Coordinates of C-alpha atoms in Angstrom, one line a residue:
Chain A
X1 CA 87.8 -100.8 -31.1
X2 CA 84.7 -103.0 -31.2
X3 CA 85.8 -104.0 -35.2
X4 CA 89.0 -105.0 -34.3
X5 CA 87.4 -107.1 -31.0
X6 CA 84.7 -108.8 -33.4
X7 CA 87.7 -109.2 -36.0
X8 CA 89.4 -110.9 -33.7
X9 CA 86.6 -113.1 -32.3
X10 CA 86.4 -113.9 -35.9
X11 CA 89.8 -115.1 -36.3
X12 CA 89.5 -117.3 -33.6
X13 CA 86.4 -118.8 -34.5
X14 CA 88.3 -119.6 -38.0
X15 CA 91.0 -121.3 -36.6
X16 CA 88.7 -123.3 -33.8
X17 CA 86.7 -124.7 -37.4
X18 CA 90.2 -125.5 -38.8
X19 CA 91.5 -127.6 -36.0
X20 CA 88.7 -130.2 -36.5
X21 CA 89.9 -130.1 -40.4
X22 CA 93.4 -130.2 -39.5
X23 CA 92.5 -133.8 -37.3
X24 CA 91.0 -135.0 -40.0
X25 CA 93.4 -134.2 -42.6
X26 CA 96.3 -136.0 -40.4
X27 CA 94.1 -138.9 -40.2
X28 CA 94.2 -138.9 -43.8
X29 CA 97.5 -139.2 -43.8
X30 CA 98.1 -141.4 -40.9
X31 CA 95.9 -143.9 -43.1
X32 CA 99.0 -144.3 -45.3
X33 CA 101.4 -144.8 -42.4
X34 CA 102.9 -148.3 -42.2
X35 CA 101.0 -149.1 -39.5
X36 CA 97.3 -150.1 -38.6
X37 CA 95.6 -151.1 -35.5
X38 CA 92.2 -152.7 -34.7
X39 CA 90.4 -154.6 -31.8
X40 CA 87.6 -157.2 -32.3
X41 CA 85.0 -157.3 -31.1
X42 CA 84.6 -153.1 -30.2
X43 CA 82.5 -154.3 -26.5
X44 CA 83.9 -157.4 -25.2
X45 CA 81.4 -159.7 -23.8
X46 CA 82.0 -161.9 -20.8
X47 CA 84.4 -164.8 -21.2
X48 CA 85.5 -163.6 -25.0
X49 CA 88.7 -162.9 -25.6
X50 CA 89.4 -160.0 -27.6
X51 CA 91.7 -160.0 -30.6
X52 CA 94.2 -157.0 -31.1
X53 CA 95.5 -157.1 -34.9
X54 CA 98.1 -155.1 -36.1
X55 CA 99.5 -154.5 -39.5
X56 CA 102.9 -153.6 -40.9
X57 CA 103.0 -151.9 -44.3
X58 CA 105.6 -151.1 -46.5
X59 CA 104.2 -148.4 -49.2
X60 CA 108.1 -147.9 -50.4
X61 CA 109.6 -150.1 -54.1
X62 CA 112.8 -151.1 -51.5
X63 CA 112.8 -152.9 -48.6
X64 CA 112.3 -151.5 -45.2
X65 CA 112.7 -152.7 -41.6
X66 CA 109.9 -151.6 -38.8
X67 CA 110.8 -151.9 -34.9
X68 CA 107.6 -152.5 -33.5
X69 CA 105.9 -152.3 -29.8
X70 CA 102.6 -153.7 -28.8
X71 CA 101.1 -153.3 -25.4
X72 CA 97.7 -153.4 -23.8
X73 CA 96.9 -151.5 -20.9
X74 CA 100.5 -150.0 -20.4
X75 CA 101.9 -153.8 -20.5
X76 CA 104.2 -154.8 -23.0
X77 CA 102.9 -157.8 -24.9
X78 CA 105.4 -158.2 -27.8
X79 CA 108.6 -156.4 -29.5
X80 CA 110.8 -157.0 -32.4
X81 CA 111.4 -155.8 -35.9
X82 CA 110.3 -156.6 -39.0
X83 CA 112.2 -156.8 -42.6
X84 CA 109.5 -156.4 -45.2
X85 CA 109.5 -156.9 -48.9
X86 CA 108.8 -153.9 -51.4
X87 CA 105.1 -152.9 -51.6
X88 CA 104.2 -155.9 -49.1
X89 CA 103.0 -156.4 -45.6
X90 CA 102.9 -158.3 -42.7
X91 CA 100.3 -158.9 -40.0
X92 CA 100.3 -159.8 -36.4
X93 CA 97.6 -161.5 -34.6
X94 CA 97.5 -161.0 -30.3
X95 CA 94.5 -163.0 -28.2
X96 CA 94.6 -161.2 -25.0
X97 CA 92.2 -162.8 -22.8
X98 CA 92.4 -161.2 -19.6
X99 CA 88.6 -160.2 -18.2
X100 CA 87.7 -157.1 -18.3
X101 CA 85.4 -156.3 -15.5
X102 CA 82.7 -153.6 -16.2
X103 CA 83.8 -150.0 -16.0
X104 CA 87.5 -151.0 -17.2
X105 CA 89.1 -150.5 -20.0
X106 CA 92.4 -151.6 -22.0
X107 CA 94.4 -149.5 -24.1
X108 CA 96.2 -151.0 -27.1
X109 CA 99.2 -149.1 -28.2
X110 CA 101.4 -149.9 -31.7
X111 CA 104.6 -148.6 -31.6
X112 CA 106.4 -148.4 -34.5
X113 CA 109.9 -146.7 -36.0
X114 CA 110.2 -147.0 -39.7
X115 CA 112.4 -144.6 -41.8
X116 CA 113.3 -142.9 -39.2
X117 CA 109.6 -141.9 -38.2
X118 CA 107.7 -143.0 -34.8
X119 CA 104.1 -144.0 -35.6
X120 CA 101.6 -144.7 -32.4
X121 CA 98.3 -146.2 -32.7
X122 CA 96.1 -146.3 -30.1
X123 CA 92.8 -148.1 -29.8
X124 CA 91.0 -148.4 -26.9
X125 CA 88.6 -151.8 -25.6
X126 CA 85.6 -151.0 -25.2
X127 CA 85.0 -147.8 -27.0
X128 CA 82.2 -147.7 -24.7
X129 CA 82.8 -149.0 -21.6
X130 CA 79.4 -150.6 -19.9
X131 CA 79.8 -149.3 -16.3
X132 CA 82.1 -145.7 -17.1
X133 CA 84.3 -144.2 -18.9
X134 CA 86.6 -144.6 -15.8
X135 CA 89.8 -145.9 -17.7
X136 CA 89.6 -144.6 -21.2
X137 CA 92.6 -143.2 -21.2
X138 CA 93.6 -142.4 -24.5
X139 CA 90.8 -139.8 -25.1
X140 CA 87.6 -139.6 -22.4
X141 CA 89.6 -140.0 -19.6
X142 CA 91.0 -136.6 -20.2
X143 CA 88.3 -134.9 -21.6
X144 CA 86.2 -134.2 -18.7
X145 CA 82.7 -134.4 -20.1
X146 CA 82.0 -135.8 -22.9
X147 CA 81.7 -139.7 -23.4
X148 CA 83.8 -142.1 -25.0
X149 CA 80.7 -144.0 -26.5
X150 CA 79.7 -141.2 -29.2
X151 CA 83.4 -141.9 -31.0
X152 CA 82.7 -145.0 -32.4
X153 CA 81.1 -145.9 -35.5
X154 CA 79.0 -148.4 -34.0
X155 CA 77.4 -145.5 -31.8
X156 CA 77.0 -143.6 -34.7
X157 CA 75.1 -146.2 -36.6
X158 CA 72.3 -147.3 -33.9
X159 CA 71.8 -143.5 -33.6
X160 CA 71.8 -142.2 -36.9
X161 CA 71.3 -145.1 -38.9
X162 CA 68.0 -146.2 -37.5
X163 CA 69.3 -148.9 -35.1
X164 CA 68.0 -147.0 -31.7
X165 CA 64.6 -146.7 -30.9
X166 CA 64.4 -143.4 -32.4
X167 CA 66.0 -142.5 -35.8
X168 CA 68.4 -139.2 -34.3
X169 CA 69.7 -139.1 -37.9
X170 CA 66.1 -138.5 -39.6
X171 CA 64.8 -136.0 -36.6
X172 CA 67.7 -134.3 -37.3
X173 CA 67.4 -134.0 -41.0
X174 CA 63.9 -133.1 -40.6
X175 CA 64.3 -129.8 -38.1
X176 CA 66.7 -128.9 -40.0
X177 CA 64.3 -128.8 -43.0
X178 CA 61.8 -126.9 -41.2
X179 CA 64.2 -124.6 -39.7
X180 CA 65.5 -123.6 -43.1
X181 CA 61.9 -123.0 -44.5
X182 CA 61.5 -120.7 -41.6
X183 CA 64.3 -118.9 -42.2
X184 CA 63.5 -118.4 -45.4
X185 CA 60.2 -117.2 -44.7
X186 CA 60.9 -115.2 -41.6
X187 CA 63.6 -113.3 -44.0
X188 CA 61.0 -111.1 -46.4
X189 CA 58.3 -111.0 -43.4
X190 CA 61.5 -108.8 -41.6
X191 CA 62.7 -107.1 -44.5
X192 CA 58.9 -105.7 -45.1
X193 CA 58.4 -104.2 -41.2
X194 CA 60.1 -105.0 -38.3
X195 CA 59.2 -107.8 -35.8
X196 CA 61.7 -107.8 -32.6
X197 CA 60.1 -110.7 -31.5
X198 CA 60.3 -112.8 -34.6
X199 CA 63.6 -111.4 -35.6
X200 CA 65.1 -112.4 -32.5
X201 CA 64.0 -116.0 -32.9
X202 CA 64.9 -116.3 -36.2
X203 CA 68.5 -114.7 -35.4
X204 CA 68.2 -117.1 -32.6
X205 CA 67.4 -120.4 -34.3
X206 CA 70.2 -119.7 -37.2
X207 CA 72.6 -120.5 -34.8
X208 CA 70.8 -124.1 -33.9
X209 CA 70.6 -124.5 -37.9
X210 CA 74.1 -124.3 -38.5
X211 CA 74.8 -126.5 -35.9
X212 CA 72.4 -128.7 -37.4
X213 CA 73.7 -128.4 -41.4
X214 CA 77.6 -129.4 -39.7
X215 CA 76.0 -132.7 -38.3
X216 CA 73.8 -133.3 -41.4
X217 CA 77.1 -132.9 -43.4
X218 CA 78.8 -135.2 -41.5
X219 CA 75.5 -137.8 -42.0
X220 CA 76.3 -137.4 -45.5
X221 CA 79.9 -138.0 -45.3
X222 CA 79.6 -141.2 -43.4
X223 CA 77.1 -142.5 -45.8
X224 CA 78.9 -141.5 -48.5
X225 CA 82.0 -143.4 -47.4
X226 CA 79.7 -146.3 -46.2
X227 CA 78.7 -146.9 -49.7
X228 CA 81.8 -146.5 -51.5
X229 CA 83.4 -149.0 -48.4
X230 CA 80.8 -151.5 -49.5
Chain B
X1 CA 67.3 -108.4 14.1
X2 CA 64.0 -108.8 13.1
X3 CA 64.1 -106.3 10.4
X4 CA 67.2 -108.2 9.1
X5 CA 66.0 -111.7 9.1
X6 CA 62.8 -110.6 7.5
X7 CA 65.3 -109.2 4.4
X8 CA 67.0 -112.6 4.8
X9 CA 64.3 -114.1 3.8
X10 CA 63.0 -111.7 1.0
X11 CA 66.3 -111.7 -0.4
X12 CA 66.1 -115.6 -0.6
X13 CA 62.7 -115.9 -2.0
X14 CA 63.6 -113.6 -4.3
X15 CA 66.5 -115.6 -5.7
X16 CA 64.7 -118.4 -5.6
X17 CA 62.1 -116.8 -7.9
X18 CA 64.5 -115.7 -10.4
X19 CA 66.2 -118.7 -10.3
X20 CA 63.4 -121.0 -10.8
X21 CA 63.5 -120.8 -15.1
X22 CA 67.2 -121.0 -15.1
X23 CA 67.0 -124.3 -12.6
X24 CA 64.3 -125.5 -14.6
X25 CA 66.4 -126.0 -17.7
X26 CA 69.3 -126.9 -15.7
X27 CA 66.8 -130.1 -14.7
X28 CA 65.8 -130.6 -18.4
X29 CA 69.6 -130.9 -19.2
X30 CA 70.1 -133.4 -16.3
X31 CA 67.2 -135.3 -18.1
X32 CA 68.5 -134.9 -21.3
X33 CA 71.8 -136.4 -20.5
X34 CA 70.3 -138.9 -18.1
X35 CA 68.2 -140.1 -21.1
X36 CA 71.7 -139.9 -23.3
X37 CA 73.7 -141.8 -21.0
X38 CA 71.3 -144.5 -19.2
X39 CA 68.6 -145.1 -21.7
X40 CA 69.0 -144.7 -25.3
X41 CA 71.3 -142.4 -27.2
X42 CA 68.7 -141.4 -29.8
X43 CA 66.1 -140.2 -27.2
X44 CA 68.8 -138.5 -25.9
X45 CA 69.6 -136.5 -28.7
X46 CA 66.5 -135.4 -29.8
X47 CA 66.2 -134.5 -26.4
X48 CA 68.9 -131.8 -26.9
X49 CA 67.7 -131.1 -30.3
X50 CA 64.1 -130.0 -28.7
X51 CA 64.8 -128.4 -25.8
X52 CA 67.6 -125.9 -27.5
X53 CA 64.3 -125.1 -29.8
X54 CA 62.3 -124.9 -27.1
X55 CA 64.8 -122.6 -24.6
X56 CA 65.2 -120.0 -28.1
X57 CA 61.5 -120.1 -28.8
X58 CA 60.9 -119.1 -24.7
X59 CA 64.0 -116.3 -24.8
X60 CA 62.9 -114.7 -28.4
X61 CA 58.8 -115.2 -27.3
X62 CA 58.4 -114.5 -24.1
X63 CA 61.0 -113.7 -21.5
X64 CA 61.3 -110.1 -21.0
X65 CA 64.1 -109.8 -18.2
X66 CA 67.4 -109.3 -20.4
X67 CA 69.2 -110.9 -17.8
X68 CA 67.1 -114.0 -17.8
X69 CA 67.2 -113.9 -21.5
X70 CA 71.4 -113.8 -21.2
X71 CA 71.3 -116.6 -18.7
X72 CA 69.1 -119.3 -20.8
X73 CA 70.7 -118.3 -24.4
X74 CA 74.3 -119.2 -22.1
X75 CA 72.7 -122.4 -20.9
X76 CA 71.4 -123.7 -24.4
X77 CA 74.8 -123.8 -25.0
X78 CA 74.5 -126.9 -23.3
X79 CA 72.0 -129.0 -25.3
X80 CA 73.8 -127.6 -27.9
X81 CA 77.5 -128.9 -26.8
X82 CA 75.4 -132.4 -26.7
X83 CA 74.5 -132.4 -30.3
X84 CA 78.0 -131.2 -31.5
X85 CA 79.6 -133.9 -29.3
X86 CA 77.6 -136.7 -29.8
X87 CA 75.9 -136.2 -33.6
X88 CA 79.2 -135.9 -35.3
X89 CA 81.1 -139.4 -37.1
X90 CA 83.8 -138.3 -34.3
X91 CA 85.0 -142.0 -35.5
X92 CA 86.7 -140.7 -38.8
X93 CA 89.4 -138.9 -36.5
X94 CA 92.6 -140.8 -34.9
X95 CA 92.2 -140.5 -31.1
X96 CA 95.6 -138.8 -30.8
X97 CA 93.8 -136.0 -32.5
X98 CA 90.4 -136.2 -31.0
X99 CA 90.8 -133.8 -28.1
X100 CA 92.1 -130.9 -30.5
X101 CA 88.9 -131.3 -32.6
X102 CA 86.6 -132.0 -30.4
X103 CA 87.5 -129.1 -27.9
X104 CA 88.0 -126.5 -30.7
X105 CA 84.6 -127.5 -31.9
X106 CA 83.0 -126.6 -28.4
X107 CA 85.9 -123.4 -27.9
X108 CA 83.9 -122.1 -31.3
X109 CA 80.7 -122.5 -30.2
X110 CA 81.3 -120.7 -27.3
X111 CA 83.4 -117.8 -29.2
X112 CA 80.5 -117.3 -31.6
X113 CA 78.2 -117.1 -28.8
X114 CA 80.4 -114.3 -27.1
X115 CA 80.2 -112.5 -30.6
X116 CA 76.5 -112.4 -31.0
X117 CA 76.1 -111.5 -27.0
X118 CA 79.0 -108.8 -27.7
X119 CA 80.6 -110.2 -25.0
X120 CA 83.8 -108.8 -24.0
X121 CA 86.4 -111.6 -23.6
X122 CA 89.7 -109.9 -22.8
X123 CA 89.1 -109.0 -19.5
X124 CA 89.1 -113.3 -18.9
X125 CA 92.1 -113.7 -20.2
X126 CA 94.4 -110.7 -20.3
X127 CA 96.0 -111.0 -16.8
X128 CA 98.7 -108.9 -15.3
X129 CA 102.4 -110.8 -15.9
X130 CA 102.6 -111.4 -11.8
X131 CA 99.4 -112.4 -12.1
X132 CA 99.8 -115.4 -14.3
X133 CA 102.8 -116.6 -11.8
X134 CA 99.9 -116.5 -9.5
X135 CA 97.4 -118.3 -11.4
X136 CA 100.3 -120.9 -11.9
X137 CA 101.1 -121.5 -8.5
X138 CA 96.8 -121.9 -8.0
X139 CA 97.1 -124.5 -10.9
X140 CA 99.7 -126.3 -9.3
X141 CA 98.6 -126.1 -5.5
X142 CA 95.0 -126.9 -6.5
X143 CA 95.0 -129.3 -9.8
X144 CA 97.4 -131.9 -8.4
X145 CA 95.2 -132.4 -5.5
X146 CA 92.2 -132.4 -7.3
X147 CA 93.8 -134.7 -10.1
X148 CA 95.2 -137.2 -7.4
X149 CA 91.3 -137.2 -5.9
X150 CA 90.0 -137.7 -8.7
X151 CA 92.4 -141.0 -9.8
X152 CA 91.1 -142.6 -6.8
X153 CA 87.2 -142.5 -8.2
X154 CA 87.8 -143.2 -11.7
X155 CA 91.2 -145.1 -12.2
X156 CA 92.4 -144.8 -15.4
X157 CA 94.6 -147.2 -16.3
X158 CA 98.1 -145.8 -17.7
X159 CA 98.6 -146.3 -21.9
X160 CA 101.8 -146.5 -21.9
X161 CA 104.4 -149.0 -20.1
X162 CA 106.0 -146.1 -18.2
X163 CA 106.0 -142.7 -17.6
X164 CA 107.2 -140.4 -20.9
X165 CA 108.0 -136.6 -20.7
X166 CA 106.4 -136.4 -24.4
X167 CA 103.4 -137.9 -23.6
X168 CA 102.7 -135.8 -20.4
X169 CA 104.0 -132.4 -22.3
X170 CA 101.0 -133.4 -25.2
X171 CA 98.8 -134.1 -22.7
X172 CA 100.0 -130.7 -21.0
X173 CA 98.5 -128.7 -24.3
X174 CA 95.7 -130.7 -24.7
X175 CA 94.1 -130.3 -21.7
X176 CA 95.2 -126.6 -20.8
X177 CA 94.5 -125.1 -24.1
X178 CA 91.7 -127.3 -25.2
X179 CA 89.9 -129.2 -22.6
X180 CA 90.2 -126.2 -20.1
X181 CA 90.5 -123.9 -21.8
X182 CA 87.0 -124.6 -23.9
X183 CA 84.8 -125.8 -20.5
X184 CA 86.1 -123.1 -18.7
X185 CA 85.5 -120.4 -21.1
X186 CA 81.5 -122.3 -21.4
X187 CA 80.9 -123.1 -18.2
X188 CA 82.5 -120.1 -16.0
X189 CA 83.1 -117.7 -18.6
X190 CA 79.2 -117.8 -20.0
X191 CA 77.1 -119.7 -18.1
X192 CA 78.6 -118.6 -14.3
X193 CA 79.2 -114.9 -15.2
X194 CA 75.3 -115.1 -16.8
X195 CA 73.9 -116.7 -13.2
X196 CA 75.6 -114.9 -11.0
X197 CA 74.4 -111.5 -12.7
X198 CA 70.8 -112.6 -12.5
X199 CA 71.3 -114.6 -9.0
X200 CA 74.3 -113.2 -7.3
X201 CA 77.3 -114.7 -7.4
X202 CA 76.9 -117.3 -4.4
X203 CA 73.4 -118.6 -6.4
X204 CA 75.0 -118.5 -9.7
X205 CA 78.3 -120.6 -8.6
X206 CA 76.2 -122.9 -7.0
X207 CA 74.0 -123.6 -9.5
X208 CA 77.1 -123.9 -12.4
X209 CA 78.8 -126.1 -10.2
X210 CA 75.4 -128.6 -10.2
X211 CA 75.4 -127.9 -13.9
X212 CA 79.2 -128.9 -14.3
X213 CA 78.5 -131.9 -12.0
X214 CA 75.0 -133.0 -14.6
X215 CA 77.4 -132.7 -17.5
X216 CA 79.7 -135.6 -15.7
X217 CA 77.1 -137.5 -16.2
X218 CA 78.7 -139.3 -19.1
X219 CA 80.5 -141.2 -16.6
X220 CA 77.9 -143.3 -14.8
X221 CA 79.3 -142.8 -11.8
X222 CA 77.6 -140.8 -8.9
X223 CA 81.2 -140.1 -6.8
X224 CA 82.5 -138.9 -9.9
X225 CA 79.1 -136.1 -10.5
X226 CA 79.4 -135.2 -6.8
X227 CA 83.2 -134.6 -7.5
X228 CA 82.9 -132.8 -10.5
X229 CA 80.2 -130.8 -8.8
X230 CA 82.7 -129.7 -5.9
X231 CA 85.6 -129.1 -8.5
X232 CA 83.5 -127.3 -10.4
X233 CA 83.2 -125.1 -7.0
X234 CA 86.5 -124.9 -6.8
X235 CA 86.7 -123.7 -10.8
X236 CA 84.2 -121.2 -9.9
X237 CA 85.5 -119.9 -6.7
X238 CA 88.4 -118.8 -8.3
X239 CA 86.9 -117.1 -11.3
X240 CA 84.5 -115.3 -9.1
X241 CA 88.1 -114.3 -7.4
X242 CA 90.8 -113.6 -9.8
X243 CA 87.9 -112.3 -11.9
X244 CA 89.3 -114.4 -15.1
X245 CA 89.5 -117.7 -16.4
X246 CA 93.4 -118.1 -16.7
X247 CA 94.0 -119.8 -12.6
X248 CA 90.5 -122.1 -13.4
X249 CA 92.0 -123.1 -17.0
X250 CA 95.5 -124.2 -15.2
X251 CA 93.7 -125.7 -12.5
X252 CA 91.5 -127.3 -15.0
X253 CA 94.6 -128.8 -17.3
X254 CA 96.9 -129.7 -14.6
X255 CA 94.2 -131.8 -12.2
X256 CA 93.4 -133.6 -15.4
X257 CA 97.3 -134.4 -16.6
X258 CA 97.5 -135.2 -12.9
X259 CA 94.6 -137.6 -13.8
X260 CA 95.6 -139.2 -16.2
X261 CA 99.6 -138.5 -17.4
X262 CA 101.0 -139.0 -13.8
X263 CA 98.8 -140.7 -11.4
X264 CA 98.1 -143.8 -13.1
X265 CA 102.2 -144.4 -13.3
X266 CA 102.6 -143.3 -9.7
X267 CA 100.2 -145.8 -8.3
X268 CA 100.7 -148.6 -9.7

């Protein structure tokens, strides 16, 4: 009874690992979709403007036609279609200049049908609003705790790439070194006579160091990409 | 009546005693995120970094009462839930798929947790057929209200033009079977069953609602911690009733569809 409870523990535990993977993968392949979005700059500052830019690819050898839908902050700011060329694409420029006070937020959503496909893009302005999170509502507003600052790669690079007042990135590399030489020292020391007390922080700490060895993966990732980006 | 207000009073100081470590290190995770979200993000996370070490050192070293030891292995989960959620290049992900991966991240850690505890999880969510009609009607009667509340503290504003069925049936999944279902299973399912066996269940509700409010700290807004605070009341009222987590996860999901599917096209 208790195998087929830890079995299916297990399985969930699997799948729960996958879904990040499966994200990422259909980010992957939403990176080939005709249609991009960004918003400069990432925090608007007081009487700037920010610009929304969106881009219309055709990846196909024919031509293609894209309907297109732009809004910000559930308001309609432009519509149409686009006939594009084989293997070329088009790019639209919007200035929206509307304050933001602090503690709001605008969402900009792209729209688009192309080969008989929808494709939505969201981004939202700030990614890190300076009063609250209190209209993000693509992704923070509905998830209840966590904040909207810590998915953008800005907040990733003061805090991991040295830019903060502490380096989180290199206090993180080095626990984790030090918890894996502890490991691997605690390991013969508990094999030769037991030690509850030690077994049961070492037991206890593994779980911190995986956590740690997923982050310091994805430290590696990022500056993996960053270099091949530049 | 003397007799009995003398044992009022033991019984108090008693609880307040053994719930002394456990609020400690409720505190430190206030800190922690108050550090995260008002001074520097850094700090903040090697905040969480050192204080999970330290909370493992004190349960493997030194605390003896199991049930201590239960209760402060639930609530690193906490510091823990900090590093996963802000550490990782969440940036690489569209946010149409953020929730999924995020949540399931935090849903894992709180699964392998239940594994190494040998926690029994099916009495949470394996609920009677009538019983879910209940817990439905509970969602409804209690997550609108609290949704519509909640819109008038944080107004989001609405992403799309107008109201769209698809939208609010993905927002639906997302935040029943990700979003609630993953905090609830943390904060009720762990850290409240863990509190209320070493407090009592009046001590540990209390102090998981507090610890549900800290976490809403993220939003720099104090209505929006005392709300969370009382919702999170709410959450764990019903737990400690229904004795699972299926009415709190419905609850959970539909007061934050209400929040932020249906509200911000209804007000406008």
């Amino acid at each position: 009874m208790q195998v087929a409870t830890d079995l299916r523990i297990k399985l969930v535990v699997v799948w729960a690992l996958i879904v990040p993977l499966l994200a990422f993968a259909g980010t992957l392949r939403s990176g080939s979709a005709p249609v991009s979005l960004s918003v400069v700059p990432q925090v608007p500052r007081a009487d700037e403007p920010v610009v929304a830019t969106f881009r219309l690819n055709n990846h196909a050898p024919v031509q293609s036609g894209v309907d297109y839908r732009f809004y910000a902050g559930g308001r309609l700011l432009a519509s149409g279609r686009a006939e594009l060329a084989p293997l070329s694409s088009k790019q639209y420029q919007y200035i929206y200049d509307l304050p933001v006070t602090a503690g709001e937020r605008v969402t900009f959503t792209l729209r688009c049908r192309a080969g008989g496909r929808e494709y939505i893009k969201m981004v939202s302005s700030p990614p890190f609003p300076p009063q609250t999170m209190s209209s993000f509502v693509s992704f923070a507003a509905f998830s209840s705790t966590m904040m909207s600052s810590v998915v953008t790669a800005d907040y990733y690079d003061r805090s991991f790439g040295g830019r903060s007042k502490v380096n989180a990135g290199l206090i993180v590399a080095l626990v984790l070194i030090a918890l894996l030489v502890f490991l691997e020292l605690a390991g013969p020391l508990l094999e030769e006579r037991p030690m509850p007390r030690l077994g049961k922080l070492a037991r206890n700490l593994n779980m911190l160091t995986w956590v740690l060895l997923v982050i310091f993966a994805g430290m590696v990732y990022t500056r993996i990409i960053m270099i091949l980006a530049a | 009546m003397l007799e009995q207000a003398k044992g009022n009073r033991y019984t108090l100081v008693i609880t307040l005693r053994k719930g002394l470590t456990p609020g400690l290190v409720v505190g430190g995770i206030g800190w922690c995120e108050w550090v995260f979200v008002y001074r520097d993000a850094g700090w903040g996370i090697t905040l969480a970094l050192f204080m999970s070490i330290a909370i493992y050192a004190a349960v493997s070293l030194w605390v003896a009462d199991p049930r201590l030891a239960d209760c402060l292995e639930s609530l690193v989960l906490l510091p823990l839930y900090i590093l996963f959620t802000s550490s990782l290049p969440w940036f690489f992900i569209d946010q149409l798929y953020l929730i999924p991966a995020v949540y399931s991240l935090v849903t894992g850690l709180a699964l392998v947790h239940a594994y190494r505890k040998r926690i029994d999880l099916r009495p949470l969510f394996l609920v009677p057929r009538r019983r879910v009609l209940q817990s439905l009607w509970l969602g409804l009667a209690l997550g609108i209200p609290l949704g519509a509340v909640e819109y008038f503290i944080i107004t989001p504003t609405p992403a799309f033009p107008s109201f769209g069925l698809g939208n609010l049936l993905r927002d639906l999944v997302y935040m029943v079977f990700f979003v609630g279902l993953g905090e609830e299973l943390l904060f009720r399912g762990l850290i409240q069953r863990d509190l209320s066996r070493l407090l009592g269940w009046k001590p540990g509700l209390v102090l998981t609602g507090v610890t549900f409010g800290i976490m809403h700290l993220t939003w720099r807004s104090v209505p929006e911690v005392f709300f969370t605070t009382g919702a999170g009341l709410v959450f764990g009222y019903v737990y400690h009733r229904t004795g699972n987590l299926v009415a709190p996860v419905l609850i959970h999901g539909i007061g934050n569809v209400t929040l932020i599917s249906v509200m911000p096209y209804l007000a406008r």
